[in-house]
mmCIF file of C-alpha atoms and ligand atoms in Angstrom:
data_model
loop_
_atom_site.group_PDB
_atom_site.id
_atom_site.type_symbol
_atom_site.label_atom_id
_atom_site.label_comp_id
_atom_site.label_asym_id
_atom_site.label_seq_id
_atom_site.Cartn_x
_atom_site.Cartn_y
_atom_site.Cartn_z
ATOM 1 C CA UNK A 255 0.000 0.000 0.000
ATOM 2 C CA UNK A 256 1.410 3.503 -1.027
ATOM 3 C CA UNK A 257 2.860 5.197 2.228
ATOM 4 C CA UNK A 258 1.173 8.389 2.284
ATOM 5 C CA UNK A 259 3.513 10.203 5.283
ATOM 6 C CA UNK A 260 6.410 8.696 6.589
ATOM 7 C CA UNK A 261 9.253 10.286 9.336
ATOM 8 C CA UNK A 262 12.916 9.556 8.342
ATOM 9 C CA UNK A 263 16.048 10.959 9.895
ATOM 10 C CA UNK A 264 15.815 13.196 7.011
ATOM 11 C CA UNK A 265 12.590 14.737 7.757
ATOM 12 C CA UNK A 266 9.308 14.025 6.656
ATOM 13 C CA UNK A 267 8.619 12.321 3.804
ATOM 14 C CA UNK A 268 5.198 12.965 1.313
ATOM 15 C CA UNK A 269 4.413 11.539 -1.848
ATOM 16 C CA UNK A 270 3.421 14.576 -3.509
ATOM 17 C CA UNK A 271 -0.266 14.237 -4.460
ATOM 18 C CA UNK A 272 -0.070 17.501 -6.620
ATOM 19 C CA UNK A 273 1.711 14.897 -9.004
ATOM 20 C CA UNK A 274 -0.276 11.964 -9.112
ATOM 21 C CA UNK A 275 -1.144 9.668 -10.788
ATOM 22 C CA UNK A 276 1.407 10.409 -13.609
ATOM 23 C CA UNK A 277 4.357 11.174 -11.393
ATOM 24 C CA UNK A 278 5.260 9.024 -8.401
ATOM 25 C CA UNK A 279 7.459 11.477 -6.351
ATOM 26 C CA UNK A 280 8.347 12.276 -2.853
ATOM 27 C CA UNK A 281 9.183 15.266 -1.283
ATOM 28 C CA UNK A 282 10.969 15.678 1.746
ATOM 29 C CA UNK A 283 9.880 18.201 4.845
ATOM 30 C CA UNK A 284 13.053 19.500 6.918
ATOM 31 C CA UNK A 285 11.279 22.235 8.729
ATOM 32 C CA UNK A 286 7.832 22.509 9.994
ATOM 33 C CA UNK A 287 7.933 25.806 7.043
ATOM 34 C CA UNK A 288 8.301 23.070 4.530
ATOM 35 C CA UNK A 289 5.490 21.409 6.491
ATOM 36 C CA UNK A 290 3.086 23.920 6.365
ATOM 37 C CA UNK A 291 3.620 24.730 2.775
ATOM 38 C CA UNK A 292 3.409 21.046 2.066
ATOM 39 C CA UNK A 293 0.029 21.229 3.504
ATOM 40 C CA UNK A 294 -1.051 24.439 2.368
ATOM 41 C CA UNK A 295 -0.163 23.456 -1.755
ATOM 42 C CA UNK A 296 -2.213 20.221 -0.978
ATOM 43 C CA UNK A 297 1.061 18.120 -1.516
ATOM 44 C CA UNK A 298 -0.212 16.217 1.492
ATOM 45 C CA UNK A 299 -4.216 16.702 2.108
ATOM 46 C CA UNK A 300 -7.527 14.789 3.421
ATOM 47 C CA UNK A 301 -8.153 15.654 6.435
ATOM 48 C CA UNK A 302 -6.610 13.169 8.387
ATOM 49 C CA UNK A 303 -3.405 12.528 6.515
ATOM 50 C CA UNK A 304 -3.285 16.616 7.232
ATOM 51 C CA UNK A 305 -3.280 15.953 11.201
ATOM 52 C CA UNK A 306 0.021 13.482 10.985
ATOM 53 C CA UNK A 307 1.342 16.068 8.960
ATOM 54 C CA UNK A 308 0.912 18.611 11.446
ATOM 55 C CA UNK A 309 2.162 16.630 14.447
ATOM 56 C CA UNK A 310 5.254 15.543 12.449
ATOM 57 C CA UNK A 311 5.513 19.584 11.913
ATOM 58 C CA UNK A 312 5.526 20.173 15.669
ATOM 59 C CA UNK A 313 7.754 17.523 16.043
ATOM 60 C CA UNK A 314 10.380 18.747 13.144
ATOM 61 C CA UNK A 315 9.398 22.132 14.545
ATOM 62 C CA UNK A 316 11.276 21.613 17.972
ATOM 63 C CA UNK A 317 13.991 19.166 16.446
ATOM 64 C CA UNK A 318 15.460 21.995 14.044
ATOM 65 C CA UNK A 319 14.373 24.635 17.065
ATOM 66 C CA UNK A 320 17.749 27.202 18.551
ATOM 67 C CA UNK A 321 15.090 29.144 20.263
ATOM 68 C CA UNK A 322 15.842 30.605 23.909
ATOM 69 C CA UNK A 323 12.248 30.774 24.860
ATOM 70 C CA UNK A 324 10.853 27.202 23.375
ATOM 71 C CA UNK A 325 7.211 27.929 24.900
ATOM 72 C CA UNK A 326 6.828 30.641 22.301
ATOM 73 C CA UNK A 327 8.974 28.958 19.615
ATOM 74 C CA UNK A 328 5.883 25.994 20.134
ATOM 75 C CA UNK A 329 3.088 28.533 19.918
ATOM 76 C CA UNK A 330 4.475 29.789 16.594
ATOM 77 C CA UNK A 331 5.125 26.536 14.884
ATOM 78 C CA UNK A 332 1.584 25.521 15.737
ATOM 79 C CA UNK A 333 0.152 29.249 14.895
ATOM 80 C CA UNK A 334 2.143 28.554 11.486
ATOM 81 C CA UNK A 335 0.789 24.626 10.803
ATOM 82 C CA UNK A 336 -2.773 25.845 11.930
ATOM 83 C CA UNK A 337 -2.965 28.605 9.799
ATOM 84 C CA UNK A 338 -2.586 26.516 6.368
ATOM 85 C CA UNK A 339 -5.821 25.106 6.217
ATOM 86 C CA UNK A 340 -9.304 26.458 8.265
ATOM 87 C CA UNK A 341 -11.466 23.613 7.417
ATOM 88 C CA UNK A 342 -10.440 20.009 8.525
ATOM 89 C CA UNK A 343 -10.361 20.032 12.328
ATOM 90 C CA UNK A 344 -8.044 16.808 12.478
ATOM 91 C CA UNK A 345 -4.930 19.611 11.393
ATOM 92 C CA UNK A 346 -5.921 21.419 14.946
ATOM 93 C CA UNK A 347 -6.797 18.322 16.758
ATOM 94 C CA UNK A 348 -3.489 17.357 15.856
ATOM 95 C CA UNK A 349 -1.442 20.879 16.830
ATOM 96 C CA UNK A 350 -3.068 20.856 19.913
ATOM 97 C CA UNK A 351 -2.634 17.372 20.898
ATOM 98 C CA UNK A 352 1.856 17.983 20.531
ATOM 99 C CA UNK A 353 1.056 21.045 21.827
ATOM 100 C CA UNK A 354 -0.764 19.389 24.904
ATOM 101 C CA UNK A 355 1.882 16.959 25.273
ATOM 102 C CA UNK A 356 4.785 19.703 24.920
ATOM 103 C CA UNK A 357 3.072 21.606 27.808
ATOM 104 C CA UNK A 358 3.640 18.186 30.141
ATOM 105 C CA UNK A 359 7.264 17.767 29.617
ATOM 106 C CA UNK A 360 8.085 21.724 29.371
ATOM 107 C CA UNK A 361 10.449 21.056 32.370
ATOM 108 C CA UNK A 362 12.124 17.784 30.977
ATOM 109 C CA UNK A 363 15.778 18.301 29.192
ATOM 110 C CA UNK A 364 15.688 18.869 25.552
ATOM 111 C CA UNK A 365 16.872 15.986 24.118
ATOM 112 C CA UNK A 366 14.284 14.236 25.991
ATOM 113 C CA UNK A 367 11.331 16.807 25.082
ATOM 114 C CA UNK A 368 12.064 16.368 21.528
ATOM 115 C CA UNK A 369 12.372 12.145 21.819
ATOM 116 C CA UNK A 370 8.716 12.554 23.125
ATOM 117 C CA UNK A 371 7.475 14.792 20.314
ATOM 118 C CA UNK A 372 9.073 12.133 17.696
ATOM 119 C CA UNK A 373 7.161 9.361 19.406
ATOM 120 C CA UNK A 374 4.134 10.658 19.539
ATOM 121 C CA UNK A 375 4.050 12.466 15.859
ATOM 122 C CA UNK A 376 4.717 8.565 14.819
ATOM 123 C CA UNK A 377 1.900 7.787 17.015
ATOM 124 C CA UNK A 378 -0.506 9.925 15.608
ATOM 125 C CA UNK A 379 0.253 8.408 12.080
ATOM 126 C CA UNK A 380 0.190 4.577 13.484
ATOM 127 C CA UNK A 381 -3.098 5.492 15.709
ATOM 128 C CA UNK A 382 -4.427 7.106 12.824
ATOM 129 C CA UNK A 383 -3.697 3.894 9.704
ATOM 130 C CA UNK A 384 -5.753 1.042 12.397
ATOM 131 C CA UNK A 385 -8.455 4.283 13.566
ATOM 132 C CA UNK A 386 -9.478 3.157 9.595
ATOM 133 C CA UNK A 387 -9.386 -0.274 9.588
ATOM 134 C CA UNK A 388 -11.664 -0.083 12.840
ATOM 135 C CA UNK A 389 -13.963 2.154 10.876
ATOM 136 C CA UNK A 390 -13.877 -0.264 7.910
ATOM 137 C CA UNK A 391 -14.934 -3.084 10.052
ATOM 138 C CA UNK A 392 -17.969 -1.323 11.380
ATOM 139 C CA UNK A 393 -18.486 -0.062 7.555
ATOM 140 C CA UNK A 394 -18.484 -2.802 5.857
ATOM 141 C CA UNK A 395 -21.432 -4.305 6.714
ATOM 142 C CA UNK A 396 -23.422 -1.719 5.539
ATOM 143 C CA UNK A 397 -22.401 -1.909 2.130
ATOM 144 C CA UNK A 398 -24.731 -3.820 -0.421
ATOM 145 C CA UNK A 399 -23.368 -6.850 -2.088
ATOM 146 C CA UNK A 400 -22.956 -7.111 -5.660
ATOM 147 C CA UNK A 401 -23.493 -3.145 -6.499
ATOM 148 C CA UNK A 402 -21.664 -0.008 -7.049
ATOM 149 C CA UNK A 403 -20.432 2.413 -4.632
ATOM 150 C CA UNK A 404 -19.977 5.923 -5.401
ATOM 151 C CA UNK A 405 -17.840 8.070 -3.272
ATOM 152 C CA UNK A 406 -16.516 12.041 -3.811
ATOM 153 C CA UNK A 407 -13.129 13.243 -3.746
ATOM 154 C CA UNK A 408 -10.153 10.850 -2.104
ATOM 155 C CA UNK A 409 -10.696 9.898 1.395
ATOM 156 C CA UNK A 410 -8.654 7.030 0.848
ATOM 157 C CA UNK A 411 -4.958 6.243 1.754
ATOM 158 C CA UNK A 412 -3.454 9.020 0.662
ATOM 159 C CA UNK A 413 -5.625 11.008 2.829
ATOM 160 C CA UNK A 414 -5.160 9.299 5.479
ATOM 161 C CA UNK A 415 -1.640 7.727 6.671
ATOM 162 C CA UNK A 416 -2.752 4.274 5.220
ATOM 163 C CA UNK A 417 -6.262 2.705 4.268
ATOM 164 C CA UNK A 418 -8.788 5.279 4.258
ATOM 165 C CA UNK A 419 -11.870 6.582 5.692
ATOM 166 C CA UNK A 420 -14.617 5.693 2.880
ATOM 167 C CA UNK A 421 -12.216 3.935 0.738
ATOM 168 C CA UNK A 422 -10.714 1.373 4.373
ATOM 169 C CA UNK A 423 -14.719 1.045 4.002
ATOM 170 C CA UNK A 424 -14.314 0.073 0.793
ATOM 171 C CA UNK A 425 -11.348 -2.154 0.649
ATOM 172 C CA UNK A 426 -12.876 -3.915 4.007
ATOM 173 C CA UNK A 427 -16.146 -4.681 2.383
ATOM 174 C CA UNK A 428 -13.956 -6.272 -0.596
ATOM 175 C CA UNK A 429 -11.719 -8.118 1.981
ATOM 176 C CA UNK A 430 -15.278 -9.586 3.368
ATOM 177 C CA UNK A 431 -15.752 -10.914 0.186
ATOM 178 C CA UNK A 432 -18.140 -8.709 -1.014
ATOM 179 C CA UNK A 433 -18.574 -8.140 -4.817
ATOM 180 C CA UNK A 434 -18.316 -4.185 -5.313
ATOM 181 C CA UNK A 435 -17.065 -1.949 -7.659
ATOM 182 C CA UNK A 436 -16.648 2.072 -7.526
ATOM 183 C CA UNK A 437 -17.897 4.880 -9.420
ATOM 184 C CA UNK A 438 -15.336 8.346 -8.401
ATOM 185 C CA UNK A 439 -16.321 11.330 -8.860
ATOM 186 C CA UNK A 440 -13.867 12.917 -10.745
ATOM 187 C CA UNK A 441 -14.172 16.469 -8.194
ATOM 188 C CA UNK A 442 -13.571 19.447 -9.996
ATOM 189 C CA UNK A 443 -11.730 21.621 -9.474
ATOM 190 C CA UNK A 444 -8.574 19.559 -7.998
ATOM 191 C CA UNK A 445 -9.679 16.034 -9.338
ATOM 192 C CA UNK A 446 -9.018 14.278 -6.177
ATOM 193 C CA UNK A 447 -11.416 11.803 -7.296
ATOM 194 C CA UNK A 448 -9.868 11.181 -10.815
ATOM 195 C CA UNK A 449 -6.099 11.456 -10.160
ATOM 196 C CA UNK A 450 -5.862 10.364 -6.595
ATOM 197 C CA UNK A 451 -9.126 7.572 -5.803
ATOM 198 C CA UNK A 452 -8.930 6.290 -9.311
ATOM 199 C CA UNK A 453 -5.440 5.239 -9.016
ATOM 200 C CA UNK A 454 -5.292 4.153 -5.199
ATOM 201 C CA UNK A 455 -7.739 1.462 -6.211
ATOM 202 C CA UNK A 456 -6.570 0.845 -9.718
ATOM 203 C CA UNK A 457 -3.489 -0.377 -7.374
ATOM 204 C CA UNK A 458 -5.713 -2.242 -5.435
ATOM 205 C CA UNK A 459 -7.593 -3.798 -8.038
ATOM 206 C CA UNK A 460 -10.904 -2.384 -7.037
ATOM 207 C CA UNK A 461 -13.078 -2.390 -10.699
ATOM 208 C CA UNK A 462 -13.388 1.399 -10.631
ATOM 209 C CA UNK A 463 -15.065 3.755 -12.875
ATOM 210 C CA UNK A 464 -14.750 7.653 -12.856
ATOM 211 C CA UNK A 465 -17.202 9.874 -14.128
ATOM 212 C CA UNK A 466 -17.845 13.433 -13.915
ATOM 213 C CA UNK A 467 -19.138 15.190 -10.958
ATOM 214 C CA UNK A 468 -22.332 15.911 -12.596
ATOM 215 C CA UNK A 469 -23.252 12.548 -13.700
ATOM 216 C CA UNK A 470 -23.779 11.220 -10.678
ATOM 217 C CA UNK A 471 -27.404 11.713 -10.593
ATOM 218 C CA UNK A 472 -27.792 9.630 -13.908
ATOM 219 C CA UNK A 473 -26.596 6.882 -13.076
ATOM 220 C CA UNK A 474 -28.605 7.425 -9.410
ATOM 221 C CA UNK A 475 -32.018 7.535 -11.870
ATOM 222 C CA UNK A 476 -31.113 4.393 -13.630
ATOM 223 C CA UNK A 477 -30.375 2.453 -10.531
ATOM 224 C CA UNK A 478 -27.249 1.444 -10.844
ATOM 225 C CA UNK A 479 -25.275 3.199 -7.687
ATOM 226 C CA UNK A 480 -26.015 0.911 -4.539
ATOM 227 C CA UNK A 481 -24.370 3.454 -1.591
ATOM 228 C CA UNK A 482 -22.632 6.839 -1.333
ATOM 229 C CA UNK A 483 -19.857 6.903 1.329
ATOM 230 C CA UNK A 484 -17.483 9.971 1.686
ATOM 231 C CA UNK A 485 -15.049 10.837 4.093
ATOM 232 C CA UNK A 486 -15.861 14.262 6.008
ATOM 233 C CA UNK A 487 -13.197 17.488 6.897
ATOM 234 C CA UNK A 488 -15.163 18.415 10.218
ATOM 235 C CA UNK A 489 -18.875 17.072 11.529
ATOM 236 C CA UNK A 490 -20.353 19.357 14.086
ATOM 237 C CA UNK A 491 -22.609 18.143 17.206
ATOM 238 C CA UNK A 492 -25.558 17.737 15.254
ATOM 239 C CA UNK A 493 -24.287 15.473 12.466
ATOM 240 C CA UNK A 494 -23.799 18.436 9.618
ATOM 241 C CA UNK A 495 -21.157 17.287 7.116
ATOM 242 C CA UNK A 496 -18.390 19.524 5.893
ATOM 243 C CA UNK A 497 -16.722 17.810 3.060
ATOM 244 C CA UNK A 498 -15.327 18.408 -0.367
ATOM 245 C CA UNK A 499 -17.468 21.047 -2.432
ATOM 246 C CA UNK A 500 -20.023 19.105 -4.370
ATOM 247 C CA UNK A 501 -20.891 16.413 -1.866
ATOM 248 C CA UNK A 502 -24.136 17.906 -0.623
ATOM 249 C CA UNK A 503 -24.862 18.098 -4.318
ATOM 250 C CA UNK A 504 -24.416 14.109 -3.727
ATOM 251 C CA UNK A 505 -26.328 13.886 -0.781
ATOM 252 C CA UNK A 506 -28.954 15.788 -2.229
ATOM 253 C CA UNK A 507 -28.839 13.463 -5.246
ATOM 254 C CA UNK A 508 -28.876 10.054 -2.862
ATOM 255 C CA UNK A 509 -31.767 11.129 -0.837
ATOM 256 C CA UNK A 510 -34.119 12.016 -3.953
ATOM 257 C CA UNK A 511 -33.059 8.466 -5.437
ATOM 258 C CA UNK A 512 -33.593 6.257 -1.938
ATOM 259 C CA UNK A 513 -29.803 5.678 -1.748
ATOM 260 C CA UNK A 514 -28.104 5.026 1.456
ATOM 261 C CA UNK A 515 -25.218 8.193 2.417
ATOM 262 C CA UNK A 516 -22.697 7.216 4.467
ATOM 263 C CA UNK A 517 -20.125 8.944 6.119
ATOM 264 C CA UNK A 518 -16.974 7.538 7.032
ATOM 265 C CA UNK A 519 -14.399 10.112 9.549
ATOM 266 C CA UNK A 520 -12.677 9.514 12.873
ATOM 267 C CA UNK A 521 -13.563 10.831 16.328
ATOM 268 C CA UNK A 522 -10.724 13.485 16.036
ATOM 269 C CA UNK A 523 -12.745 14.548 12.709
ATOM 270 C CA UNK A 524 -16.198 15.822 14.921
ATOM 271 C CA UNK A 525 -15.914 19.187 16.170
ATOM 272 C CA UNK A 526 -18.607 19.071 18.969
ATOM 273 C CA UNK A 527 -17.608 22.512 20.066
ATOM 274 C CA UNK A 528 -19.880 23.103 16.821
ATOM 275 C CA UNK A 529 -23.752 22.901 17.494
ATOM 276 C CA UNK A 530 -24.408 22.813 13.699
ATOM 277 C CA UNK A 531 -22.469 23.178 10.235
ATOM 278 C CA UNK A 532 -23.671 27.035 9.815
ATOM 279 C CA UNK A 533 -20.088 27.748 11.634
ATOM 280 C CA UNK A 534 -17.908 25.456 9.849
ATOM 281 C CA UNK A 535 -15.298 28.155 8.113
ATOM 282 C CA UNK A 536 -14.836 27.143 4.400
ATOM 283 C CA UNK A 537 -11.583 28.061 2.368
ATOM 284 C CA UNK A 538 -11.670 29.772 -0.341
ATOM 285 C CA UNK A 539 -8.849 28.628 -2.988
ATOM 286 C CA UNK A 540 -7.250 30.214 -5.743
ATOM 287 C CA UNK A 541 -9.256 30.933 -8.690
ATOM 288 C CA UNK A 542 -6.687 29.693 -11.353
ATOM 289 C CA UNK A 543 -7.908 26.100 -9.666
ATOM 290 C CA UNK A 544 -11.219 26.924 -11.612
ATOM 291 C CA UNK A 545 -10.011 28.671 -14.696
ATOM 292 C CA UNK A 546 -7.070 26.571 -15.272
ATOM 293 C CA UNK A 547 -7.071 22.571 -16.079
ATOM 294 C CA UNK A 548 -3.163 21.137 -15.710
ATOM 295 C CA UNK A 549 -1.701 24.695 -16.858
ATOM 296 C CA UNK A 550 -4.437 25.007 -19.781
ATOM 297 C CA UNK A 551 -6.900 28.053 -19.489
ATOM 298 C CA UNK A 552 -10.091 27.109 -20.088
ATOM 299 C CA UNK A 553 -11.897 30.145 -19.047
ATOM 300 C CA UNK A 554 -12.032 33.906 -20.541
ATOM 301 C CA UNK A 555 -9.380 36.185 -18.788
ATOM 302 C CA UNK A 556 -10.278 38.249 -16.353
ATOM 303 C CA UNK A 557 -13.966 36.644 -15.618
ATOM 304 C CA UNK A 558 -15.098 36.272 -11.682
ATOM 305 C CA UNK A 559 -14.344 33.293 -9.624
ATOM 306 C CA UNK A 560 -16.095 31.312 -7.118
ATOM 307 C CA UNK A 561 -13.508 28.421 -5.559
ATOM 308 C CA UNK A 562 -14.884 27.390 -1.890
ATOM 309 C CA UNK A 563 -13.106 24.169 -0.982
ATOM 310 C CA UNK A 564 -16.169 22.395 0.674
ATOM 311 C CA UNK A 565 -19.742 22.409 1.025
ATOM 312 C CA UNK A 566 -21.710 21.220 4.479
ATOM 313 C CA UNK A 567 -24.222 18.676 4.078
ATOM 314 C CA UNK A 568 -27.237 19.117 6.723
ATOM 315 C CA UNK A 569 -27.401 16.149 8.840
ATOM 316 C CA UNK A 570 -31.061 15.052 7.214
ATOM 317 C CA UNK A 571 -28.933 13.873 3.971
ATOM 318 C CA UNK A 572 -26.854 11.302 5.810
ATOM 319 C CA UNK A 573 -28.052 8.305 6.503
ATOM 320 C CA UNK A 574 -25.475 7.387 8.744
ATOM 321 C CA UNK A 575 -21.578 8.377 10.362
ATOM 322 C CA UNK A 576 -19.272 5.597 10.485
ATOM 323 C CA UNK A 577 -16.485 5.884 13.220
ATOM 324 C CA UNK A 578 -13.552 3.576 14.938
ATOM 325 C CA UNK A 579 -15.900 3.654 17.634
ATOM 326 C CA UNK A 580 -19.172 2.691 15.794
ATOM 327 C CA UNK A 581 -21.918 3.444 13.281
ATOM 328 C CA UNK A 582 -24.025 7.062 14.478
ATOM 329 C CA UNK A 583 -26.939 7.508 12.999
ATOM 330 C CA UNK A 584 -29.665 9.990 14.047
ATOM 331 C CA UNK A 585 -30.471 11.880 16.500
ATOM 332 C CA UNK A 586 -26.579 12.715 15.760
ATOM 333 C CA UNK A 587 -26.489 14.787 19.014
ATOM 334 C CA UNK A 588 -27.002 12.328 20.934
ATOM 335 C CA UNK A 589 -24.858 9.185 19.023
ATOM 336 C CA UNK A 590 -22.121 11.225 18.022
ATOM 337 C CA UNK A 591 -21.738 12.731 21.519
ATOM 338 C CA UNK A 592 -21.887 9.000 22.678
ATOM 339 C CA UNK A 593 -19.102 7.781 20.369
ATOM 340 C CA UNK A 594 -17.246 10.482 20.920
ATOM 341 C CA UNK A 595 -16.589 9.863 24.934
ATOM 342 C CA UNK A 596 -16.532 5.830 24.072
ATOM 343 C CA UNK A 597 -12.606 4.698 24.018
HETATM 344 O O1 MRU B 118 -9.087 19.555 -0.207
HETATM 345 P P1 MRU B 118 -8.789 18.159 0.240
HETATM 346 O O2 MRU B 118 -8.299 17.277 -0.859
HETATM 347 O O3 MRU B 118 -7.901 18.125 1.462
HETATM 348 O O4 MRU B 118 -10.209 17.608 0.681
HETATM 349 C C1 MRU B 118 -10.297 16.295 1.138
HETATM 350 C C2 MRU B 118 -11.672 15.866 1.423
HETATM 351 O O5 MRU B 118 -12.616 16.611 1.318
HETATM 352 C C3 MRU B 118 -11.846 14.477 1.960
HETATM 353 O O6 MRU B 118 -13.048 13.932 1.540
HETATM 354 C C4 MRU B 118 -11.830 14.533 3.488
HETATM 355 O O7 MRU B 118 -10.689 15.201 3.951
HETATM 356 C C5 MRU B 118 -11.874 13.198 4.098
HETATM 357 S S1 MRU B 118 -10.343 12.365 3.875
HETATM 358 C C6 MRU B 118 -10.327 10.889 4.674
#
């Protein structure tokens, strides 16, 4: 399986996703700088491959640190990291969970402070690779035999630090034995879907199919699409999905047709602090994402731009949140609050 983040003595190591599938390349972090660029180009992304990139920054952070005052050297790196990327949660789950962890050994010697960091940056990644084989186990069930799944975007390994969210979902309802294939959205404007979740399971040898974004209710109307799962950037308190743009479209899409939408994300992906999606901040990316297709402008100079990076799906769409710590469906309040405290 392709090894989405790894920590070396040489500093962390990405494939760079900006280059898939074409171009199998790594790149190599030896700063948390290069770390937060690294996230903020979307060499790394998905949510929770974004959170061991962060802790991995906080841990390269304090490595490479010659700061006198390291309390405010810490704040900075994780001001830096946190400011790359405003929507997925898991990057400040994962800033505040070193930063937690710095704040217990502040007194400790150096050398032994930044041991700690290294351990638990690789723990975060570890955690994070059987956090979605948990969630596939509780997923797979719910997938039909014998039909199609469509899912939007990549929440597969390389958005994760191995497996996947809806894709470990996926894979564990083929290592069941079930008969599935996959239809991926392509996702304009990045083509996560095409580039990335086409060829993660082409590797696999998951029968996958990609179509365009807008053909997914089609083939809904004719019958043929058996289950939506998607992954998710940040779920508040009362189940509202924030996830790439053009999944509510899905959701929308799924309901209208009688077709089951799942959502696959960890407990570090639900921001409970959140009583609904209405506060869920959504980035805005460059326009030359929209107006440009690999270098080639497709769209008159000068015209106006729209790019928001997600869209929130109200929780009425989803037909159920799979977790490491079980299946939530509504009232999500209530489940998701449950799953949330179980360990
Ligand atoms: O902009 P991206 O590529 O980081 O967006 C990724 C997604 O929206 C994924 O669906 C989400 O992070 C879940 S990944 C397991």
């Amino acid at each position: 399986m392709v090894e989405t983040i790894l920590w070396t003595d040489e500093g962390v190591v990405m494939i760079d996703q900006t280059k898939l599938p074409h171009t199998t390349v790594d790149v190599i972090c030896r700063d948390y700088k290069e770390v937060a660029e690294a996230i903020r180009s979307m060499v790394i992304r998905g949510a929770p491959a974004i959170g061991v990139a962060a802790a991995m920054g906080v841990a390269i952070g304090v490595q490479k640190s010659t700061a006198e005052n390291l309390d405010a050297e810490v704040d900075l790196i994780c001001a830096t990291l946190d400011a790359t990327r405003p929507t997925a949660v898991n990057l400040f789950w994962a800033t505040k969970r070193m930063k937690s962890l710095y704040q217990t050994l502040r007194e400790n010697p150096l050398a032994e402070i930044r041991a700690a960091l290294i351990e638990e940056a690789k723990q975060v990644r570890l955690e994070d690779i059987e956090i979605n084989k948990a969630m596939g186990r509780h997923g797979a069930p719910l997938v039909p035999d014998g039909k199609t799944v469509l899912t939007h975007c990549n929440a597969g390994a390389l958005a994760t630090a191995g497996y996947g969210t809806a894709l470990g979902v996926i894979r564990a309802a083929v290592e069941m034995g079930k008969k599935i294939d996959v239809f991926a959205d392509e996702t304009r404007p990045f083509l996560q879907g095409a580039r990335l979740t086409a060829w993660e399971l082409q590797q696999d040898g998951i029968p996958t199919t990609v179509i365009t974004d807008n053909m997914a209710g089609y083939f809904m109307k004719l019958g043929r699409i058996g289950c939506v799962i998607v992954g998710a950037d940040r779920i508040a308190a009362n189940g509202d999905v924030a996830n790439k743009i053009g999944t509510y479209s899905v959701a929308v899409l799924a309901k209208e047709n009688n077709v089951p939408f799942y959502v696959a994300a960890p407990v570090s992906t639900l921001d409970l602090t959140l009583e609904s999606g209405d506060g869920i901040p959504i980035e805005q990316r460059p326009a030359s994402e929209v107006t440009h297709v690999h270098g080639v402008h497709i769209a008159p100079h000068d015209i106006a731009v729209q790019n928001p990076a997600f869209d929130v799906t109200p929780n009425r769409y989803v037909t159920a949140i799979i977790t490491e710590n079980g299946v939530a469906r509504a009232p999500y309040k209530e489940s998701l609050a449950a799953l949330a405290r179980k360990r």
